[in-house]
Short mmCIF file of C-alpha atoms in Angstrom, two decimals:
data_model
loop_
_atom_site.label_atom_id
_atom_site.label_comp_id
_atom_site.label_asym_id
_atom_site.label_seq_id
_atom_site.Cartn_x
_atom_site.Cartn_y
_atom_site.Cartn_z
CA PRO A 1 -0.02 0.31 0.08
CA VAL A 2 1.05 3.63 -0.45
CA LYS A 3 -0.09 6.25 1.85
CA LEU A 4 -1.83 8.75 -0.51
CA LEU A 5 0.47 11.95 0.68
CA ASP A 6 3.13 9.63 -0.48
CA PHE A 7 1.62 9.10 -3.82
CA ILE A 8 0.74 13.21 -4.32
CA GLU A 9 4.14 14.01 -3.35
CA VAL A 10 5.16 11.89 -6.60
CA ILE A 11 3.29 13.68 -9.16
CA GLU A 12 4.24 16.52 -7.42
CA GLU A 13 7.71 15.70 -8.26
CA LYS A 14 7.37 14.67 -11.92
CA LEU A 15 5.29 17.11 -12.31
CA GLY A 16 7.30 19.61 -10.78
CA LYS A 17 4.44 21.39 -9.33
CA ARG A 18 3.01 21.33 -5.77
CA ALA A 19 -0.64 20.18 -5.40
CA VAL A 20 -2.93 22.82 -3.47
CA ARG A 21 -3.82 20.46 -0.40
CA ASN A 22 -7.46 20.58 1.46
CA MET A 23 -6.50 18.57 4.30
CA MET A 24 -10.26 17.16 5.48
CA PRO A 25 -11.71 14.64 7.68
CA MET A 26 -12.15 11.61 6.29
CA GLN A 27 -15.68 12.06 4.30
CA PRO A 28 -18.64 9.40 4.00
CA GLY A 29 -17.22 6.55 1.75
CA ASP A 30 -13.92 7.36 2.42
CA VAL A 31 -11.33 4.28 3.42
CA PRO A 32 -8.50 3.68 5.47
CA SER A 33 -6.97 1.81 3.57
CA THR A 34 -6.98 -0.70 0.32
CA PHE A 35 -4.83 -3.55 -0.82
CA SER A 36 -5.06 -5.23 -4.68
CA ASP A 37 -5.00 -8.68 -4.96
CA MET A 38 -2.38 -9.81 -7.74
CA SER A 39 -2.85 -13.65 -7.27
CA TYR A 40 -5.51 -13.80 -10.58
CA PHE A 41 -2.46 -11.68 -12.29
CA ALA A 42 0.30 -14.64 -11.16
CA GLU A 43 -1.63 -17.33 -11.30
CA ARG A 44 -2.79 -16.19 -15.36
CA PHE A 45 0.18 -15.17 -16.36
CA GLY A 46 2.90 -16.85 -14.07
CA SER A 47 4.17 -13.65 -13.21
CA GLN A 48 4.01 -10.57 -10.42
CA ASP A 49 6.69 -8.22 -11.56
CA ARG A 50 6.46 -5.41 -9.16
CA VAL A 51 7.05 -1.96 -10.32
CA GLN A 52 8.26 1.29 -8.08
CA ILE A 53 5.57 3.55 -7.29
CA GLU A 54 7.93 6.15 -8.96
CA GLU A 55 8.26 4.44 -11.95
CA GLY A 56 4.71 3.70 -12.37
CA VAL A 57 3.19 7.14 -12.01
CA GLY A 58 6.00 8.58 -14.01
CA LYS A 59 5.27 6.43 -17.16
CA PHE A 60 1.49 6.97 -16.57
CA ILE A 61 2.17 11.18 -15.87
CA ASP A 62 4.81 10.83 -19.42
CA TRP A 63 2.00 9.29 -21.62
CA TYR A 64 -0.88 11.06 -20.37
CA LEU A 65 0.57 14.06 -20.97
CA GLN A 66 1.97 13.25 -24.86
CA TYR A 67 -1.27 11.75 -25.30
CA TYR A 68 -3.22 14.70 -24.34
CA GLY A 69 -0.92 17.22 -26.08
CA VAL A 70 -0.49 18.81 -22.44
CA GLU A 71 2.84 20.85 -22.02
CA ASN A 72 4.18 20.31 -18.41
CA SER A 73 5.40 23.48 -17.97
#
């Protein structure tokens, strides 16, 4: 699991911008933690690759900026 603030920091670092944070208490529907279960993927494809959050988010942001023609300034 990755803490939300750590996830936000990775995005900030990649974009070179600070997010505007509006810290609030837990809202209805919020969950304190979540976990993914990769066992089905591992069984089906024989692999359970691990990608660090910085690499995965970084690649997603690169794709998003290129796909939508957004300049990162």
